[in-house]
Amino acid sequence: MPELPEVETVRQGLVPAIVGKIIKQAIIRRPDLRWPFPPDMQKRLEGRRVEQIDRRSKYLLFRLDSQDVWLVHLGMSGRFSFQGGTLGQFAHATGGDPKHDHVTLLMDDGVVLNFNDPRRFGAMDIIEAGQESDHKLLCVLGPEPLGNGFNPELLAQSLAMRGSAIKSALLDQKLVAGLGNIYVCEALHRAYIAPNRRCNEIRGSEVLALYHAIIEVLKEAIAAGGSSLRDYRQADGRLGYFQHGFQVYGRSGQMCLRQDCGGVITKIIQSNRSSFYCATCQT
DNA sequence: ACCAGCTCCTGCTTGC
DNA sequence: TGCAAGCAGGAGCTGG
């Protein structure tokens, strides 16, 4: 479900509720999500203080006592919520779906952190601190789009080597990490680039526009608390509202919102995923 | 090596 | 109303 802005919003919501606290008990109700949990996950969570929560692409990294890192991916439908402690006003946050509450952490101050994931495309692992960059899921990731490693020259270089459609390329986490279907569609619209354009046929000026579009759309979405489609919520239960800012995603048949464009948003299927774009202003 | 398509799982929406 | 098909925001794997 969630893309970079949603994961970042969840991270920001978890920090005040969880960081600095000790995991008193870890309740793990099934052996796996997408993959089996490490057999010692419970042991390596319990008794640990959460020193920091970082994000890499769509992964959350809970740093535990400088020893281990609890790696969590929300997949399509994964969701964190918490209640109790000093943040009792968010008592509605657990969502009332105990059937898919797969992992629950009881913190030493009474806060209950719950991980719910109906589709079970989520993932969890425990990594020894310092070994993150060698982890099989993290080592393949491209640059962080809002970090220093992402720049127009690198993007141009990566695109020049590819013959695939730009839409598919931007979904490839090796090229740039953290984009998903929604924000790729939105970024391409902002950059006036059609999703079926071949990467190596995109001109330098367009690559620059795309670079800025990616950064802008992600920053705006984070500022809006992510996009709430279906059941996505922030960790404290609030809804994000960037979905109201979509220019193309989910708008097939409707008018392009770009001033003086007059086009209609169309939906095509690329690599089995929906792409939304305006064939009038995106070329 | 690259790339499009398939796949995992469940729940919600759509159409007959 | 009931039921089946279709669809979903991720991403590793397979086979062309």
Short mmCIF file of C-alpha atoms (C1' of nucleotides) in Angstrom, two decimals:
data_model
loop_
_atom_site.label_atom_id
_atom_site.label_comp_id
_atom_site.label_asym_id
_atom_site.label_seq_id
_atom_site.Cartn_x
_atom_site.Cartn_y
_atom_site.Cartn_z
CA MET A 1 0.00 0.00 0.00
CA PRO A 2 2.17 2.74 1.21
CA GLU A 3 4.81 4.53 -0.77
CA LEU A 4 7.61 6.69 0.56
CA PRO A 5 5.43 9.58 1.82
CA GLU A 6 3.12 7.23 3.70
CA VAL A 7 6.01 5.34 5.28
CA GLU A 8 7.67 8.60 6.26
CA THR A 9 4.41 9.83 7.79
CA VAL A 10 4.09 6.60 9.77
CA ARG A 11 7.68 6.99 10.95
CA GLN A 12 7.05 10.53 12.12
CA GLY A 13 3.96 9.40 13.99
CA LEU A 14 5.76 6.53 15.69
CA VAL A 15 8.77 8.50 16.92
CA PRO A 16 7.06 10.40 19.78
CA ALA A 17 5.16 7.31 20.90
CA ILE A 18 7.92 4.73 20.77
CA VAL A 19 11.42 6.20 20.76
CA GLY A 20 13.22 6.07 24.11
CA LYS A 21 10.96 3.35 25.40
CA ILE A 22 11.73 -0.26 26.18
CA ILE A 23 9.89 -3.14 24.56
CA LYS A 24 8.56 -5.07 27.54
CA GLN A 25 6.90 -7.80 25.54
CA ALA A 26 6.64 -8.78 21.89
CA ILE A 27 3.60 -10.81 20.90
CA ILE A 28 4.05 -12.55 17.55
CA ARG A 29 0.88 -14.31 16.49
CA ARG A 30 2.04 -16.03 13.33
CA PRO A 31 5.38 -17.28 12.03
CA ASP A 32 5.54 -15.14 8.92
CA LEU A 33 4.23 -12.40 6.72
CA ARG A 34 5.58 -12.43 3.19
CA TRP A 35 8.56 -14.42 4.49
CA PRO A 36 9.18 -16.28 7.73
CA PHE A 37 10.17 -14.09 10.66
CA PRO A 38 13.64 -14.76 12.05
CA PRO A 39 13.09 -17.43 14.71
CA ASP A 40 14.75 -15.27 17.37
CA MET A 41 12.79 -12.10 16.53
CA GLN A 42 10.83 -12.08 19.76
CA LYS A 43 13.94 -12.58 21.85
CA ARG A 44 15.78 -9.82 20.04
CA LEU A 45 12.90 -7.35 20.45
CA GLU A 46 12.09 -7.88 24.11
CA GLY A 47 13.98 -5.82 26.66
CA ARG A 48 15.40 -3.51 24.02
CA ARG A 49 15.15 0.25 24.03
CA VAL A 50 14.06 1.81 20.75
CA GLU A 51 16.72 4.44 20.22
CA GLN A 52 15.66 5.75 16.88
CA ILE A 53 13.33 5.02 13.98
CA ASP A 54 14.76 5.60 10.51
CA ARG A 55 13.38 5.10 7.04
CA ARG A 56 15.13 3.74 3.96
CA SER A 57 12.92 3.81 0.89
CA LYS A 58 9.70 2.13 2.03
CA TYR A 59 11.37 0.31 4.92
CA LEU A 60 11.22 1.33 8.57
CA LEU A 61 14.31 0.67 10.67
CA PHE A 62 13.81 0.55 14.43
CA ARG A 63 17.22 0.88 16.08
CA LEU A 64 17.35 -1.20 19.25
CA ASP A 65 20.05 -0.49 21.85
CA SER A 66 22.64 0.05 19.08
CA GLN A 67 22.69 -3.72 18.69
CA ASP A 68 19.97 -4.73 16.33
CA VAL A 69 17.76 -3.13 13.74
CA TRP A 70 14.15 -4.24 13.41
CA LEU A 71 13.35 -3.95 9.72
CA VAL A 72 9.70 -3.56 8.78
CA HIS A 73 8.09 -3.23 5.37
CA LEU A 74 4.38 -2.41 5.26
CA GLY A 75 3.78 -4.15 1.94
CA MET A 76 0.41 -3.24 0.46
CA SER A 77 -1.82 -3.21 3.50
CA GLY A 78 0.49 -3.06 6.53
CA ARG A 79 -0.38 -0.57 9.21
CA PHE A 80 1.05 0.49 12.55
CA SER A 81 -1.15 1.87 15.26
CA PHE A 82 -0.67 2.51 18.93
CA GLN A 83 -2.70 3.35 21.96
CA GLY A 84 -2.34 3.93 25.65
CA GLY A 85 0.45 5.54 27.62
CA THR A 86 0.62 9.30 27.53
CA LEU A 87 -1.00 9.32 24.10
CA GLY A 88 -4.29 7.86 25.24
CA GLN A 89 -6.23 10.34 23.18
CA PHE A 90 -5.46 8.17 20.18
CA ALA A 91 -7.22 5.19 21.68
CA HIS A 92 -9.19 4.68 18.48
CA ALA A 93 -6.02 3.92 16.61
CA THR A 94 -6.02 0.14 16.66
CA GLY A 95 -8.76 -0.05 14.09
CA GLY A 96 -10.73 -3.00 15.44
CA ASP A 97 -9.41 -5.71 13.15
CA PRO A 98 -7.83 -8.17 15.60
CA LYS A 99 -7.88 -10.93 12.98
CA HIS A 100 -4.95 -9.28 11.19
CA ASP A 101 -3.08 -7.93 14.21
CA HIS A 102 0.00 -10.07 13.59
CA VAL A 103 2.57 -8.45 15.87
CA THR A 104 2.04 -6.39 19.02
CA LEU A 105 4.66 -4.69 21.16
CA LEU A 106 3.97 -3.70 24.75
CA MET A 107 6.18 -0.77 25.75
CA ASP A 108 7.37 -0.13 29.29
CA ASP A 109 5.16 2.96 29.69
CA GLY A 110 1.99 1.13 28.74
CA VAL A 111 1.88 2.08 25.08
CA VAL A 112 0.70 -0.79 22.86
CA LEU A 113 2.11 -0.80 19.35
CA ASN A 114 0.23 -2.94 16.91
CA PHE A 115 1.08 -4.15 13.40
CA ASN A 116 -1.92 -5.08 11.29
CA ASP A 117 -1.63 -6.42 7.74
CA PRO A 118 -4.62 -8.13 6.07
CA ARG A 119 -2.85 -9.01 2.82
CA ARG A 120 0.35 -10.07 4.55
CA PHE A 121 2.63 -8.63 1.87
CA GLY A 122 4.52 -6.95 4.66
CA ALA A 123 7.89 -8.14 5.91
CA MET A 124 9.95 -8.09 9.09
CA ASP A 125 13.53 -8.97 9.81
CA ILE A 126 16.17 -8.35 12.45
CA ILE A 127 19.57 -7.12 11.32
CA GLU A 128 22.70 -6.75 13.38
CA ALA A 129 23.49 -3.03 13.72
CA GLY A 130 25.97 -1.93 11.09
CA GLN A 131 25.02 -4.72 8.68
CA GLU A 132 22.06 -2.84 7.16
CA SER A 133 23.79 -2.03 3.89
CA ASP A 134 24.55 -5.71 3.34
CA HIS A 135 20.97 -6.82 3.92
CA LYS A 136 19.50 -8.53 0.87
CA LEU A 137 16.46 -6.25 0.78
CA LEU A 138 18.35 -3.00 1.39
CA CYS A 139 21.51 -3.55 -0.62
CA VAL A 140 19.65 -3.52 -3.93
CA LEU A 141 17.97 -0.16 -3.37
CA GLY A 142 18.83 2.85 -5.48
CA PRO A 143 19.30 6.37 -4.14
CA GLU A 144 16.89 7.97 -1.73
CA PRO A 145 14.95 10.51 -3.82
CA LEU A 146 15.02 13.15 -1.07
CA GLY A 147 18.66 12.46 -0.20
CA ASN A 148 21.97 13.69 -1.54
CA GLY A 149 22.59 10.66 -3.70
CA PHE A 150 19.80 11.50 -6.12
CA ASN A 151 20.57 14.14 -8.75
CA PRO A 152 19.63 14.95 -12.35
CA GLU A 153 22.90 13.64 -13.77
CA LEU A 154 22.47 10.25 -12.11
CA LEU A 155 18.85 10.04 -13.23
CA ALA A 156 19.82 10.91 -16.80
CA GLN A 157 22.56 8.30 -16.73
CA SER A 158 20.24 5.58 -15.44
CA LEU A 159 17.54 6.37 -17.97
CA ALA A 160 19.96 6.46 -20.89
CA MET A 161 20.80 2.80 -20.26
CA ARG A 162 17.22 1.62 -20.30
CA GLY A 163 14.89 0.82 -23.14
CA SER A 164 11.83 0.17 -21.01
CA ALA A 165 8.87 2.48 -20.49
CA ILE A 166 9.61 5.29 -18.04
CA LYS A 167 6.67 4.23 -15.89
CA SER A 168 8.12 0.77 -15.25
CA ALA A 169 11.60 2.17 -14.72
CA LEU A 170 10.48 4.55 -12.01
CA LEU A 171 8.76 1.69 -10.21
CA ASP A 172 12.09 -0.15 -10.16
CA GLN A 173 13.53 0.54 -6.72
CA LYS A 174 17.06 0.14 -8.07
CA LEU A 175 16.72 3.30 -10.14
CA VAL A 176 15.34 5.44 -7.35
CA ALA A 177 13.97 4.02 -4.13
CA GLY A 178 10.59 4.77 -2.64
CA LEU A 179 8.28 5.57 -5.53
CA GLY A 180 5.17 3.47 -6.12
CA ASN A 181 2.37 3.50 -8.63
CA ILE A 182 0.63 6.64 -7.40
CA TYR A 183 3.58 8.98 -7.14
CA VAL A 184 5.11 7.77 -10.40
CA CYS A 185 1.89 8.70 -12.19
CA GLU A 186 1.77 12.07 -10.46
CA ALA A 187 5.44 12.88 -11.07
CA LEU A 188 5.18 12.02 -14.78
CA HIS A 189 2.18 14.30 -15.14
CA ARG A 190 4.02 17.15 -13.45
CA ALA A 191 6.93 16.60 -15.83
CA TYR A 192 4.69 16.45 -18.95
CA ILE A 193 6.05 12.98 -19.79
CA ALA A 194 3.80 10.16 -21.01
CA PRO A 195 4.22 6.92 -19.01
CA ASN A 196 4.87 4.82 -22.11
CA ARG A 197 7.84 6.87 -23.32
CA ARG A 198 11.05 4.87 -23.61
CA CYS A 199 13.60 5.92 -20.99
CA ASN A 200 16.43 6.39 -23.47
CA GLU A 201 14.31 8.71 -25.60
CA ILE A 202 13.71 11.24 -22.86
CA ARG A 203 15.56 14.50 -23.46
CA GLY A 204 17.81 16.21 -20.93
CA SER A 205 15.38 19.03 -20.22
CA GLU A 206 12.65 16.49 -19.55
CA VAL A 207 14.86 14.49 -17.21
CA LEU A 208 15.49 17.66 -15.24
CA ALA A 209 11.76 18.37 -15.05
CA LEU A 210 11.15 14.79 -13.95
CA TYR A 211 13.81 15.05 -11.27
CA HIS A 212 12.16 18.13 -9.79
CA ALA A 213 8.67 16.64 -10.18
CA ILE A 214 9.63 13.54 -8.18
CA ILE A 215 11.06 15.59 -5.34
CA GLU A 216 8.18 18.05 -5.29
CA VAL A 217 5.41 15.50 -5.30
CA LEU A 218 7.05 13.49 -2.53
CA LYS A 219 7.64 16.55 -0.37
CA GLU A 220 4.10 17.79 -0.84
CA ALA A 221 2.68 14.36 -0.03
CA ILE A 222 4.74 14.09 3.15
CA ALA A 223 3.59 17.56 4.21
CA ALA A 224 -0.01 16.41 3.66
CA GLY A 225 0.46 13.31 5.82
CA GLY A 226 0.48 10.90 2.88
CA SER A 227 -2.47 9.72 0.83
CA SER A 228 -5.36 7.88 2.43
CA LEU A 229 -6.81 5.40 -0.04
CA ARG A 230 -8.87 2.54 1.29
CA ASP A 231 -7.51 1.93 4.76
CA TYR A 232 -4.24 3.80 4.95
CA ARG A 233 -3.89 5.87 8.09
CA GLN A 234 -1.08 7.54 9.92
CA ALA A 235 0.25 5.69 12.95
CA ASP A 236 -1.77 7.89 15.30
CA GLY A 237 -4.99 7.11 13.45
CA ARG A 238 -5.30 10.33 11.51
CA LEU A 239 -5.98 10.28 7.78
CA GLY A 240 -3.55 11.70 5.25
CA TYR A 241 -5.07 14.03 2.72
CA PHE A 242 -2.72 14.18 -0.26
CA GLN A 243 -5.20 12.07 -2.25
CA HIS A 244 -7.12 15.30 -2.73
CA GLY A 245 -4.04 16.63 -4.52
CA PHE A 246 -3.90 13.87 -7.14
CA GLN A 247 -3.82 15.30 -10.64
CA VAL A 248 -4.11 11.99 -12.51
CA TYR A 249 -4.17 8.98 -10.20
CA GLY A 250 -7.62 7.39 -10.14
CA ARG A 251 -9.06 10.13 -12.36
CA SER A 252 -9.60 8.28 -15.66
CA GLY A 253 -12.35 9.89 -17.75
CA GLN A 254 -12.07 13.19 -15.90
CA MET A 255 -10.66 16.44 -17.21
CA CYS A 256 -6.97 17.18 -16.88
CA LEU A 257 -6.63 19.73 -14.11
CA ARG A 258 -3.80 21.55 -15.83
CA GLN A 259 -4.78 25.09 -16.75
CA ASP A 260 -5.76 25.40 -20.43
CA CYS A 261 -5.01 21.74 -21.20
CA GLY A 262 -8.53 20.50 -21.87
CA GLY A 263 -7.40 16.86 -22.08
CA VAL A 264 -9.03 13.86 -20.47
CA ILE A 265 -7.20 11.50 -18.14
CA THR A 266 -6.85 8.00 -19.54
CA LYS A 267 -5.89 4.74 -17.92
CA ILE A 268 -3.59 2.22 -19.51
CA ILE A 269 -2.11 -1.00 -18.14
CA GLN A 270 1.68 -1.26 -18.04
CA SER A 271 3.45 -4.25 -16.51
CA ASN A 272 0.13 -5.26 -15.04
CA ARG A 273 -0.28 -1.95 -13.22
CA SER A 274 -2.61 0.94 -13.93
CA SER A 275 -1.09 4.09 -15.33
CA PHE A 276 -3.11 7.29 -15.36
CA TYR A 277 -2.09 10.16 -17.58
CA CYS A 278 -3.23 12.98 -19.81
CA ALA A 279 -2.39 12.20 -23.43
CA THR A 280 -2.87 15.86 -24.32
CA CYS A 281 -0.23 17.46 -22.11
CA GLN A 282 1.95 14.41 -21.40
CA THR A 283 3.88 13.46 -24.52
"C1'" DA B 1 21.39 -8.32 -18.96
"C1'" DC B 2 17.07 -6.64 -19.50
"C1'" DC B 3 12.25 -6.54 -19.15
"C1'" DA B 4 7.22 -7.83 -19.05
"C1'" DG B 5 4.39 -10.63 -16.68
"C1'" DC B 6 3.23 -13.60 -12.80
"C1'" DT B 7 2.73 -14.31 -8.16
"C1'" DC B 8 1.91 -14.14 -3.13
"C1'" DC B 9 -2.83 -12.84 0.10
"C1'" DT B 10 -7.17 -10.76 1.52
"C1'" DG B 11 -10.86 -7.51 1.19
"C1'" DC B 12 -13.41 -4.21 -1.15
"C1'" DT B 13 -15.92 -2.78 -5.33
"C1'" DT B 14 -18.25 -3.68 -9.53
"C1'" DG B 15 -21.30 -5.88 -12.62
"C1'" DC B 16 -24.51 -9.34 -13.85
"C1'" DT C 1 -29.61 -9.61 -2.45
"C1'" DG C 2 -26.12 -12.85 -3.98
"C1'" DC C 3 -22.27 -14.26 -6.18
"C1'" DA C 4 -18.18 -14.19 -8.98
"C1'" DA C 5 -14.88 -11.56 -11.19
"C1'" DG C 6 -11.89 -7.81 -11.06
"C1'" DC C 7 -9.03 -4.76 -8.76
"C1'" DA C 8 -5.59 -2.80 -5.23
"C1'" DG C 9 -0.78 1.40 -3.21
"C1'" DG C 10 4.81 -3.87 -3.40
"C1'" DA C 11 8.39 -6.32 -5.17
"C1'" DG C 12 10.94 -10.83 -5.86
"C1'" DC C 13 11.02 -14.31 -9.20
"C1'" DT C 14 10.57 -16.54 -13.75
"C1'" DG C 15 11.07 -17.13 -18.39
"C1'" DG C 16 11.30 -15.05 -22.96
#
